[in-house]
Every structure is written in C-alpha cells, then in structure tokens.
DNA sequence: TTGCACATGTAAAATGTTACATGATTAT
DNA sequence: ATAATCATGTAACATTTTACATGTGCAA
C-alpha cells in the first residue's frame, strides 16, 4: 500500500484536513496517485492510531470544524525508510489496449464505434495535457527552485511526457483502425 | 472489471487452459493487463457459469489433464458489446513518483540510496524495452499483416512508446536528483 | 534429491469502489 | 429555492494480493 505514503508526502508538503487532501488527490497528487475521500479517511485513521500523524482540531468561523493533520517524527522516519525500499514493477492495466486487440473480433460497423470512442478518449487526454502545461507555467515559471519545487517539477514533467506519448500513440491507433476498413464513403 | 474481457480476447486469439493463460499474462498480454493464476481461475469459473466460455477436458500423456477453454457465441457477443462502451480514465498509481516527491524530506545520503534504486528500476525498463523490440522483430517483421496482427502490433508499439518515454523521464529524474547534491567527492 | 515446469485450486487479508448519510454556508 | 462547496464519516460490495495446498514428470 502506497496510499499511506502518498498521504505522508502530501502532509509533509503542507498539513491538511481529510477534505483538503481529497481535493489534492483530485488535482496535483492525482497525477500519479488517485484516491477517493473514503479511502483517505480510512488511512488517516490508521496513520493516527500508529502515531505517524497527529490531528489538531481547528474551529472555523462559519464553516464546520476540521482536523488539521501533521506528520510526526515517527511518520517522517517511516516514510524515509520506505523511500529506499525497492520500487515494485507497476501493475499495468490498460483497458483501451484490451479493446483494440478485441477489435479483431468485431466487424467494420462495430470498429467504427470503437474509433469514435478512441477519439473521445483522445480529447480527454488533450485536456489533461493542457492542464499540466498550464500548471507548469503557473508553478514553475521563475528560476532558482528549491529541492521541493525541483522534485515536484520533474514529476510533473513525467506526467507531461506521458500524455504526449499517449496522444501520439492514439493517433497511431486511429490510423491503424481506419486502415482496416478503408472503403468508407465520404457521404 | 476488464480481466474477464482480457481473458475473452486471449481465448478468441487462441483457446487455452488456465495455466497457459497465466503464462500469457506473464508475457504478451501482461504488457497491458496483469493477472495472477488465482485471479484467472476464479474468472474462468464465472465465465463458464455464465456460458461465455466452454471447457473441454484434454487428457495428456505424462502430464496432468487440462481444461481447454474456448469462447462461446454468447461470450463473443458480450465482448463485442463491451468494446463500444466508454473507456474509463485509467486510475494512475505511480509509486516512483511518490518517492521522488518524498525525496524532498530526505537527506543527501538517503537520496543517494534513492538514486541507486532509480538506476535499478531504469535497468528493468531497459530489459522490458529490449524484449518488446525483439518480439516486434520476431512477430511483425514480414509484410501484409491481417487485422489481428495489425491490432496486436499497434498495441505493442504502444508498449514500446511507453518504455521509451519512461527511460527518457528516468534520465531526467536522475539528473534532477543529482543536481540536488552536487558536491559529491569522486573518491 | 533438488528444483523447475506443468496443472489447478482454496482461504484470508488488504485494497478499492460505490452507495448511503448528515449538516452548515455561500452563491445564483 | 437550488446547487455547489466545505466537512466527515459508515456500510456493503468488488477486486487484488499473498499465502497455503496438492500432485506428476523430467532434468541436473
């Protein structure tokens, strides 16, 4: 389980409530680790029981109270130990690749539906890439980054490289699918 | 759940026993969908109960009996229906990215350990890429591919593009990590 | 005789997803 | 009024991972 480690990193970068963490997992952290608020609350509970984080009750005017979680020295030591442990090979699960190989068992009309679906999927990735590039301009424009910014930036560059690779590959996929059924009338 | 669909595609390409499927998920299919034999046997059971596959008992000399599974017309129809359904956004979970951002909370000595780990991880990906390229030369060297080969090939090209992107990014990561601790004595 | 490849499973634990549940404030 | 944001959880279900379990034949 790396969700606990992802949460520790995020809390070290900036203490937060469960709700704020969930927001981050929808944005910046979600680039490389997704989680829902249900998972986050469960893991926060465990981390607090093990004294790896501590929560401070914060009363807010005109907003519900929240618990602001911070990493303890114990938690920080646990994270650092984990950093040096072997990285496991990623468990690849690419649904679209399954569909593409499955298209061999479909007919031309069915494959046309798949082409439409791939185009929609491609548009989603264009949007994600645009968001990454906007974030890069916003957060990493100026010079002289500290260690934290340099590391956040290299992770973001990884996301950008991934999205560009996906877009190029999807163009390859679309060309391949269209080559299978060439005699499509223009009207 | 796409594992059932990945299994249907694989069985349509070539009927197989559970054991043989597990082997394929270690190799070619594992490029885009991983599964262990425990998962595979469980899903085969379900698929058989729903009449989407049928098993034929095969007695083998000097080897244990096996069940050879094939996709039924019902199973094929179910797969084709799924092909046209929306592709869900992938749930990204990249452990290494978490570690890299976590490195901001480690010291130079600890980061040196992470560098070593990234180098090992990079070597693994070099091996995977070499395997893909060898497979490409072996399976897709000659001309005039049919639909099935063309689709398998474009998926493999996706794997190749992914590995190349990862290797380039890991070089970026290594350069970034080394820039953080520049005054390392050569002896 | 030790280990690997073949062959198929069960069980328990950990994780992840989806749905349900509540309640205040702010903006339209 | 209605929806969105803030804020925190529980419960049920699905899926994945890890460990356990068994047995044959062949090669070093």
Short mmCIF file of C-alpha atoms (C1' of nucleotides) in Angstrom, two decimals:
data_model
loop_
_atom_site.label_atom_id
_atom_site.label_comp_id
_atom_site.label_asym_id
_atom_site.label_seq_id
_atom_site.Cartn_x
_atom_site.Cartn_y
_atom_site.Cartn_z
CA UNK A 1 0.00 0.00 0.00
CA UNK A 2 1.45 3.31 -1.08
CA UNK A 3 -1.60 5.43 -0.37
CA UNK A 4 -0.35 5.95 3.17
CA UNK A 5 2.99 7.09 1.78
CA UNK A 6 1.36 9.40 -0.74
CA UNK A 7 -0.61 10.94 2.13
CA UNK A 8 2.52 11.35 4.27
CA UNK A 9 4.30 13.13 1.41
CA UNK A 10 1.35 15.43 0.87
CA UNK A 11 1.06 16.24 4.59
CA UNK A 12 4.80 16.92 4.80
CA UNK A 13 4.48 19.33 1.89
CA UNK A 14 1.62 21.02 3.73
CA UNK A 15 -0.57 19.89 6.67
CA UNK A 16 -4.20 19.45 5.68
CA UNK A 17 -7.60 18.13 6.67
CA UNK A 18 -9.02 14.96 5.12
CA UNK A 19 -11.20 17.06 2.91
CA UNK A 20 -8.30 19.17 1.67
CA UNK A 21 -6.30 16.01 0.99
CA UNK A 22 -9.16 14.66 -1.08
CA UNK A 23 -9.08 17.91 -3.10
CA UNK A 24 -5.34 17.49 -3.66
CA UNK A 25 -5.88 13.93 -4.81
CA UNK A 26 -8.25 15.35 -7.41
CA UNK A 27 -5.52 17.71 -8.59
CA UNK A 28 -1.75 17.67 -8.25
CA UNK A 29 -1.22 14.40 -6.42
CA UNK A 30 -3.88 12.74 -8.53
CA UNK A 31 -1.45 12.98 -11.42
CA UNK A 32 0.39 10.00 -10.01
CA UNK A 33 -1.82 8.56 -7.29
CA UNK A 34 -5.60 8.53 -7.22
CA UNK A 35 -7.74 8.11 -4.12
CA UNK A 36 -11.27 8.91 -3.03
CA UNK A 37 -12.19 10.64 0.20
CA UNK A 38 -13.44 7.35 1.67
CA UNK A 39 -10.04 5.75 1.28
CA UNK A 40 -8.31 8.85 2.61
CA UNK A 41 -10.38 8.98 5.81
CA UNK A 42 -9.74 5.31 6.44
CA UNK A 43 -5.99 5.64 6.01
CA UNK A 44 -5.84 8.82 8.11
CA UNK A 45 -7.49 6.89 10.94
CA UNK A 46 -4.87 4.14 10.74
CA UNK A 47 -1.97 6.59 10.49
CA UNK A 48 -3.22 8.42 13.58
CA UNK A 49 -3.55 5.14 15.52
CA UNK A 50 0.09 4.34 14.68
CA UNK A 51 1.24 7.84 15.72
CA UNK A 52 2.56 8.65 12.29
CA UNK A 53 0.34 11.72 12.10
CA UNK A 54 -1.31 13.94 14.72
CA UNK A 55 -4.52 15.88 14.28
CA UNK A 56 -5.29 19.29 15.68
CA UNK A 57 -8.92 20.35 15.95
CA UNK A 58 -9.44 23.66 14.19
CA UNK A 59 -12.60 25.64 14.79
CA UNK A 60 -13.58 27.77 11.83
CA UNK A 61 -15.99 30.65 11.68
CA UNK A 62 -18.98 29.94 9.52
CA UNK A 63 -17.53 26.60 8.39
CA UNK A 64 -17.55 23.15 10.03
CA UNK A 65 -14.64 22.30 12.31
CA UNK A 66 -11.84 20.34 10.70
CA UNK A 67 -8.92 18.28 11.85
CA UNK A 68 -5.56 19.51 10.58
CA UNK A 69 -3.20 16.58 10.22
CA UNK A 70 0.59 16.84 10.51
CA UNK A 71 3.29 14.18 10.18
CA UNK A 72 5.08 13.18 13.40
CA UNK A 73 8.83 12.43 13.54
CA UNK A 74 7.84 8.74 13.62
CA UNK A 75 5.83 9.15 10.45
CA UNK A 76 8.62 11.01 8.73
CA UNK A 77 11.12 8.28 9.64
CA UNK A 78 8.74 5.63 8.32
CA UNK A 79 8.40 7.50 5.02
CA UNK A 80 12.15 7.94 4.61
CA UNK A 81 12.69 4.22 5.22
CA UNK A 82 10.16 3.40 2.54
CA UNK A 83 11.87 5.73 0.03
CA UNK A 84 14.91 3.45 -0.07
CA UNK A 85 12.99 0.20 -0.46
CA UNK A 86 12.76 -1.37 -3.93
CA UNK A 87 10.18 0.11 -6.28
CA UNK A 88 7.82 -2.60 -7.41
CA UNK A 89 7.08 -3.00 -11.10
CA UNK A 90 3.85 -1.21 -11.89
CA UNK A 91 0.78 -3.38 -12.39
CA UNK A 92 -0.20 -2.28 -15.89
CA UNK A 93 -3.91 -2.28 -16.65
CA UNK A 94 -4.75 -0.64 -19.88
CA UNK A 95 -8.38 -1.18 -20.79
CA UNK A 96 -8.08 0.51 -24.16
CA UNK A 97 -5.34 -1.89 -25.27
CA UNK A 98 -7.65 -4.81 -24.49
CA UNK A 99 -10.37 -3.22 -26.59
CA UNK A 100 -8.03 -2.63 -29.50
CA UNK A 101 -6.92 -6.24 -29.64
CA UNK A 102 -10.56 -7.24 -29.20
CA UNK A 103 -11.47 -5.20 -32.28
CA UNK A 104 -10.11 -8.07 -34.38
CA UNK A 105 -13.28 -9.97 -33.45
CA UNK A 106 -15.68 -7.17 -34.33
CA UNK A 107 -16.99 -6.07 -37.73
CA UNK A 108 -16.41 -2.81 -39.61
CA UNK A 109 -19.54 -1.17 -38.18
CA UNK A 110 -18.51 -2.09 -34.64
CA UNK A 111 -14.99 -0.87 -35.21
CA UNK A 112 -16.40 2.48 -36.33
CA UNK A 113 -17.99 2.77 -32.87
CA UNK A 114 -14.64 1.99 -31.29
CA UNK A 115 -12.98 4.68 -33.40
CA UNK A 116 -15.47 7.21 -32.04
CA UNK A 117 -14.70 6.07 -28.51
CA UNK A 118 -10.94 6.37 -29.07
CA UNK A 119 -11.46 9.90 -30.39
CA UNK A 120 -13.36 10.86 -27.26
CA UNK A 121 -10.66 9.32 -25.09
CA UNK A 122 -8.02 11.22 -27.04
CA UNK A 123 -9.85 14.50 -26.43
CA UNK A 124 -9.79 13.76 -22.67
CA UNK A 125 -6.04 13.34 -22.77
CA UNK A 126 -5.63 16.58 -24.70
CA UNK A 127 -7.47 18.31 -21.87
CA UNK A 128 -5.26 16.69 -19.24
CA UNK A 129 -2.11 17.72 -21.11
CA UNK A 130 -3.34 21.31 -21.43
CA UNK A 131 -3.98 21.33 -17.67
CA UNK A 132 -0.48 20.07 -16.92
CA UNK A 133 1.12 22.66 -19.19
CA UNK A 134 -0.91 25.44 -17.59
CA UNK A 135 0.15 24.20 -14.14
CA UNK A 136 3.76 24.11 -15.22
CA UNK A 137 3.65 27.73 -16.40
CA UNK A 138 1.89 28.79 -13.21
CA UNK A 139 4.04 26.94 -10.66
CA UNK A 140 7.45 26.54 -12.26
CA UNK A 141 7.92 29.61 -14.37
CA UNK A 142 10.52 31.50 -12.36
CA UNK A 143 14.12 30.50 -11.72
CA UNK A 144 16.04 29.14 -8.69
CA UNK A 145 13.75 26.36 -7.49
CA UNK A 146 14.42 24.75 -4.11
CA UNK A 147 14.66 20.98 -3.75
CA UNK A 148 10.96 20.51 -3.21
CA UNK A 149 9.97 22.50 -6.30
CA UNK A 150 12.62 20.79 -8.43
CA UNK A 151 11.24 17.37 -7.45
CA UNK A 152 7.61 18.38 -7.95
CA UNK A 153 8.56 19.75 -11.33
CA UNK A 154 10.30 16.59 -12.52
CA UNK A 155 7.23 14.55 -11.54
CA UNK A 156 5.03 16.96 -13.49
CA UNK A 157 7.38 16.65 -16.49
CA UNK A 158 6.77 12.91 -16.25
CA UNK A 159 3.03 13.49 -16.49
CA UNK A 160 3.53 15.76 -19.49
CA UNK A 161 5.77 13.21 -21.23
CA UNK A 162 3.19 10.50 -20.54
CA UNK A 163 0.31 12.49 -22.01
CA UNK A 164 2.29 13.40 -25.12
CA UNK A 165 3.22 9.77 -25.62
CA UNK A 166 -0.41 8.70 -25.23
CA UNK A 167 -1.62 11.27 -27.75
CA UNK A 168 0.95 10.19 -30.34
CA UNK A 169 0.05 6.55 -29.78
CA UNK A 170 -3.68 7.24 -30.09
CA UNK A 171 -3.02 8.81 -33.49
CA UNK A 172 -1.22 5.60 -34.43
CA UNK A 173 -4.19 3.57 -33.13
CA UNK A 174 -6.71 5.64 -35.10
CA UNK A 175 -4.68 5.32 -38.31
CA UNK A 176 -4.42 1.56 -37.78
CA UNK A 177 -8.14 1.13 -37.12
CA UNK A 178 -9.05 3.21 -40.17
CA UNK A 179 -6.70 1.21 -42.41
CA UNK A 180 -8.69 -1.92 -41.57
CA UNK A 181 -11.90 -0.55 -43.13
CA UNK A 182 -10.75 1.73 -45.93
CA UNK A 183 -13.76 1.78 -48.28
CA UNK A 184 -15.81 4.16 -46.15
CA UNK A 185 -17.86 6.51 -48.36
CA UNK A 186 -17.26 10.22 -47.64
CA UNK A 187 -21.01 10.96 -47.64
CA UNK B 1 -13.70 -5.43 -14.30
CA UNK B 2 -11.79 -5.88 -17.52
CA UNK B 3 -9.93 -9.05 -16.62
CA UNK B 4 -12.82 -11.09 -17.96
CA UNK B 5 -12.61 -9.17 -21.22
CA UNK B 6 -8.85 -9.57 -21.44
CA UNK B 7 -9.36 -13.32 -20.98
CA UNK B 8 -12.06 -13.44 -23.65
CA UNK B 9 -9.77 -11.64 -26.13
CA UNK B 10 -6.93 -14.01 -25.36
CA UNK B 11 -9.14 -17.09 -25.73
CA UNK B 12 -10.54 -15.77 -29.00
CA UNK B 13 -7.00 -15.34 -30.28
CA UNK B 14 -6.26 -18.92 -29.21
CA UNK B 15 -8.09 -21.34 -26.87
CA UNK B 16 -6.05 -22.20 -23.80
CA UNK B 17 -6.03 -23.79 -20.34
CA UNK B 18 -5.93 -21.66 -17.20
CA UNK B 19 -2.28 -22.43 -16.83
CA UNK B 20 -1.48 -21.37 -20.38
CA UNK B 21 -3.46 -18.16 -19.88
CA UNK B 22 -1.42 -17.41 -16.78
CA UNK B 23 1.73 -17.87 -18.89
CA UNK B 24 0.38 -15.44 -21.50
CA UNK B 25 -0.39 -12.91 -18.77
CA UNK B 26 3.28 -13.13 -17.83
CA UNK B 27 4.22 -12.35 -21.41
CA UNK B 28 2.38 -10.72 -24.28
CA UNK B 29 -0.92 -9.84 -22.60
CA UNK B 30 0.93 -8.79 -19.47
CA UNK B 31 2.12 -5.80 -21.44
CA UNK B 32 -1.24 -4.18 -20.95
CA UNK B 33 -3.06 -6.27 -18.36
CA UNK B 34 -1.52 -8.17 -15.47
CA UNK B 35 -3.17 -11.05 -13.63
CA UNK B 36 -2.10 -13.92 -11.44
CA UNK B 37 -3.23 -17.51 -11.85
CA UNK B 38 -5.52 -17.19 -8.82
CA UNK B 39 -7.46 -14.40 -10.45
CA UNK B 40 -7.56 -16.21 -13.75
CA UNK B 41 -9.01 -19.45 -12.34
CA UNK B 42 -11.69 -17.51 -10.47
CA UNK B 43 -12.73 -15.55 -13.54
CA UNK B 44 -12.71 -18.69 -15.73
CA UNK B 45 -15.13 -20.29 -13.28
CA UNK B 46 -17.50 -17.32 -13.51
CA UNK B 47 -17.24 -17.12 -17.30
CA UNK B 48 -18.06 -20.84 -17.56
CA UNK B 49 -21.07 -20.45 -15.24
CA UNK B 50 -22.39 -17.67 -17.48
CA UNK B 51 -21.83 -19.77 -20.63
CA UNK B 52 -19.43 -17.27 -22.10
CA UNK B 53 -16.75 -19.95 -22.38
CA UNK B 54 -16.82 -23.75 -22.60
CA UNK B 55 -14.14 -26.11 -21.39
CA UNK B 56 -13.04 -29.34 -22.99
CA UNK B 57 -11.19 -31.85 -20.85
CA UNK B 58 -7.92 -32.81 -22.52
CA UNK B 59 -6.03 -35.87 -21.31
CA UNK B 60 -2.30 -35.59 -21.86
CA UNK B 61 0.33 -38.30 -21.79
CA UNK B 62 2.79 -37.85 -18.99
CA UNK B 63 1.27 -34.53 -18.00
CA UNK B 64 -1.76 -33.63 -15.85
CA UNK B 65 -5.09 -33.28 -17.59
CA UNK B 66 -6.09 -29.77 -18.51
CA UNK B 67 -9.24 -27.96 -19.50
CA UNK B 68 -9.06 -26.19 -22.83
CA UNK B 69 -11.32 -23.15 -22.78
CA UNK B 70 -13.00 -21.61 -25.82
CA UNK B 71 -15.28 -18.61 -26.19
CA UNK B 72 -18.93 -19.31 -26.97
CA UNK B 73 -21.02 -17.14 -29.32
CA UNK B 74 -22.60 -15.64 -26.19
CA UNK B 75 -19.18 -14.73 -24.87
CA UNK B 76 -18.13 -13.22 -28.15
CA UNK B 77 -21.27 -11.09 -28.29
CA UNK B 78 -20.66 -9.90 -24.73
CA UNK B 79 -17.11 -8.90 -25.62
CA UNK B 80 -18.16 -7.00 -28.73
CA UNK B 81 -20.77 -5.10 -26.74
CA UNK B 82 -18.12 -4.08 -24.21
CA UNK B 83 -15.80 -2.83 -26.98
CA UNK B 84 -18.20 0.00 -27.77
CA UNK B 85 -18.73 1.11 -24.16
CA UNK B 86 -16.87 4.16 -22.86
CA UNK B 87 -13.27 3.64 -21.83
CA UNK B 88 -12.82 4.74 -18.24
CA UNK B 89 -9.97 7.05 -17.34
CA UNK B 90 -7.08 4.98 -16.01
CA UNK B 91 -6.52 5.04 -12.25
CA UNK B 92 -2.91 6.20 -12.19
CA UNK B 93 -0.76 4.82 -9.38
CA UNK B 94 2.88 5.56 -9.80
CA UNK B 95 4.85 4.58 -6.72
CA UNK B 96 8.13 6.01 -8.01
CA UNK B 97 6.60 9.46 -8.43
CA UNK B 98 5.53 9.39 -4.77
CA UNK B 99 9.09 8.50 -3.76
CA UNK B 100 10.58 11.28 -5.85
CA UNK B 101 8.41 13.92 -4.25
CA UNK B 102 9.15 12.32 -0.88
CA UNK B 103 12.89 12.75 -1.51
CA UNK B 104 12.46 16.43 -0.57
CA UNK B 105 12.15 15.22 3.05
CA UNK B 106 15.24 13.02 2.99
CA UNK B 107 18.91 13.99 3.32
CA UNK B 108 21.71 13.71 0.75
CA UNK B 109 22.78 10.26 1.96
CA UNK B 110 19.22 8.98 1.73
CA UNK B 111 18.76 10.49 -1.71
CA UNK B 112 21.88 8.65 -2.85
CA UNK B 113 20.08 5.41 -1.93
CA UNK B 114 17.07 6.53 -3.94
CA UNK B 115 19.30 7.28 -6.93
CA UNK B 116 20.62 3.71 -6.78
CA UNK B 117 17.05 2.41 -6.66
CA UNK B 118 16.02 4.53 -9.65
CA UNK B 119 19.02 3.20 -11.59
CA UNK B 120 17.95 -0.36 -10.88
CA UNK B 121 14.39 0.45 -11.91
CA UNK B 122 15.72 2.02 -15.10
CA UNK B 123 17.69 -1.13 -15.91
CA UNK B 124 14.46 -3.17 -15.55
CA UNK B 125 12.74 -0.96 -18.08
CA UNK B 126 15.67 -1.26 -20.48
CA UNK B 127 15.19 -5.02 -20.31
CA UNK B 128 11.47 -4.74 -20.94
CA UNK B 129 12.05 -2.48 -23.96
CA UNK B 130 14.63 -4.88 -25.38
CA UNK B 131 12.12 -7.70 -25.00
CA UNK B 132 9.41 -5.72 -26.81
CA UNK B 133 11.75 -4.85 -29.67
CA UNK B 134 12.83 -8.48 -30.01
CA UNK B 135 9.16 -9.53 -30.05
CA UNK B 136 8.39 -6.95 -32.69
CA UNK B 137 11.16 -8.22 -34.97
CA UNK B 138 10.06 -11.81 -34.39
CA UNK B 139 6.31 -11.40 -34.85
CA UNK B 140 5.84 -8.40 -37.11
CA UNK B 141 8.80 -8.48 -39.45
CA UNK B 142 7.16 -9.54 -42.69
CA UNK B 143 4.61 -7.65 -44.76
CA UNK B 144 0.85 -7.90 -45.36
CA UNK B 145 -0.47 -8.29 -41.81
CA UNK B 146 -4.09 -9.33 -41.30
CA UNK B 147 -6.39 -7.35 -39.00
CA UNK B 148 -5.44 -9.31 -35.92
CA UNK B 149 -1.71 -8.85 -36.44
CA UNK B 150 -2.13 -5.15 -37.25
CA UNK B 151 -4.00 -4.60 -33.97
CA UNK B 152 -1.57 -6.66 -31.91
CA UNK B 153 1.24 -4.68 -33.48
CA UNK B 154 -0.23 -1.27 -32.67
CA UNK B 155 -0.68 -2.33 -29.03
CA UNK B 156 2.93 -3.48 -28.94
CA UNK B 157 4.02 -0.16 -30.43
CA UNK B 158 2.19 1.46 -27.52
CA UNK B 159 4.27 -0.60 -25.09
CA UNK B 160 7.45 0.39 -26.91
CA UNK B 161 6.50 4.07 -26.86
CA UNK B 162 5.70 3.82 -23.16
CA UNK B 163 9.03 2.23 -22.28
CA UNK B 164 10.98 4.78 -24.31
CA UNK B 165 9.13 7.61 -22.59
CA UNK B 166 9.84 6.09 -19.17
CA UNK B 167 13.55 5.72 -19.91
CA UNK B 168 13.85 9.33 -21.05
CA UNK B 169 11.97 10.51 -17.98
CA UNK B 170 14.14 8.44 -15.64
CA UNK B 171 17.20 10.16 -17.11
CA UNK B 172 15.52 13.45 -16.30
CA UNK B 173 14.79 12.21 -12.76
CA UNK B 174 18.37 11.08 -12.21
CA UNK B 175 19.77 14.40 -13.44
CA UNK B 176 17.35 16.27 -11.15
CA UNK B 177 18.23 14.17 -8.10
CA UNK B 178 21.96 14.56 -8.75
CA UNK B 179 21.66 18.33 -9.12
CA UNK B 180 20.30 18.48 -5.57
CA UNK B 181 23.52 17.12 -4.06
CA UNK B 182 26.29 18.32 -6.36
CA UNK B 183 29.34 18.33 -4.07
CA UNK B 184 29.83 14.58 -4.11
CA UNK B 185 33.56 13.69 -3.88
CA UNK B 186 34.71 11.42 -6.74
CA UNK B 187 36.61 9.16 -4.31
"C1'" DT C 1 17.44 -35.11 -4.30
"C1'" DT C 2 16.58 -30.70 -5.50
"C1'" DG C 3 14.39 -27.78 -8.33
"C1'" DC C 4 11.64 -26.48 -12.29
"C1'" DA C 5 7.64 -26.82 -15.44
"C1'" DC C 6 3.05 -28.43 -15.72
"C1'" DA C 7 -1.62 -28.11 -13.74
"C1'" DT C 8 -5.50 -26.44 -10.62
"C1'" DG C 9 -7.35 -24.80 -6.97
"C1'" DT C 10 -8.90 -22.54 -1.71
"C1'" DA C 11 -8.68 -19.03 2.01
"C1'" DA C 12 -7.63 -14.92 4.24
"C1'" DA C 13 -6.23 -10.30 4.26
"C1'" DA C 14 -5.71 -5.97 2.18
"C1'" DT C 15 -7.44 -2.52 -1.01
"C1'" DG C 16 -10.54 -0.15 -3.77
"C1'" DT C 17 -15.24 1.28 -5.38
"C1'" DT C 18 -19.99 2.64 -4.82
"C1'" DA C 19 -23.75 3.98 -2.27
"C1'" DC C 20 -25.65 5.97 1.71
"C1'" DA C 21 -25.80 9.54 5.43
"C1'" DT C 22 -25.60 14.17 7.64
"C1'" DG C 23 -25.37 19.09 8.13
"C1'" DA C 24 -23.83 24.15 7.55
"C1'" DT C 25 -22.78 28.13 4.43
"C1'" DT C 26 -22.48 30.64 0.14
"C1'" DA C 27 -23.62 31.83 -4.48
"C1'" DT C 28 -27.18 32.00 -8.31
"C1'" DA D 1 -35.39 27.53 -3.82
"C1'" DT D 2 -31.38 25.05 -5.77
"C1'" DA D 3 -26.92 23.86 -6.35
"C1'" DA D 4 -22.11 23.97 -5.04
"C1'" DT D 5 -18.51 23.92 -1.56
"C1'" DC D 6 -16.99 22.67 2.91
"C1'" DA D 7 -16.55 18.78 6.14
"C1'" DT D 8 -16.59 13.87 7.90
"C1'" DG D 9 -17.82 9.61 8.09
"C1'" DT D 10 -20.22 4.25 7.69
"C1'" DA D 11 -21.57 0.06 5.13
"C1'" DA D 12 -21.67 -3.10 1.55
"C1'" DC D 13 -19.54 -4.94 -2.15
"C1'" DA D 14 -15.91 -6.00 -5.56
"C1'" DT D 15 -11.27 -6.84 -6.56
"C1'" DT D 16 -6.49 -7.84 -5.77
"C1'" DT D 17 -2.73 -9.80 -3.33
"C1'" DT D 18 -0.46 -13.22 -0.63
"C1'" DA D 19 -0.15 -17.46 1.35
"C1'" DC D 20 -1.38 -22.12 1.53
"C1'" DA D 21 -2.29 -26.63 -0.71
"C1'" DT D 22 -1.51 -30.75 -3.80
"C1'" DG D 23 0.45 -33.80 -7.16
"C1'" DT D 24 3.23 -35.59 -11.56
"C1'" DG D 25 7.26 -35.85 -14.61
"C1'" DC D 26 11.73 -34.52 -16.06
"C1'" DA D 27 16.40 -32.79 -15.85
"C1'" DA D 28 20.81 -31.61 -13.41
#
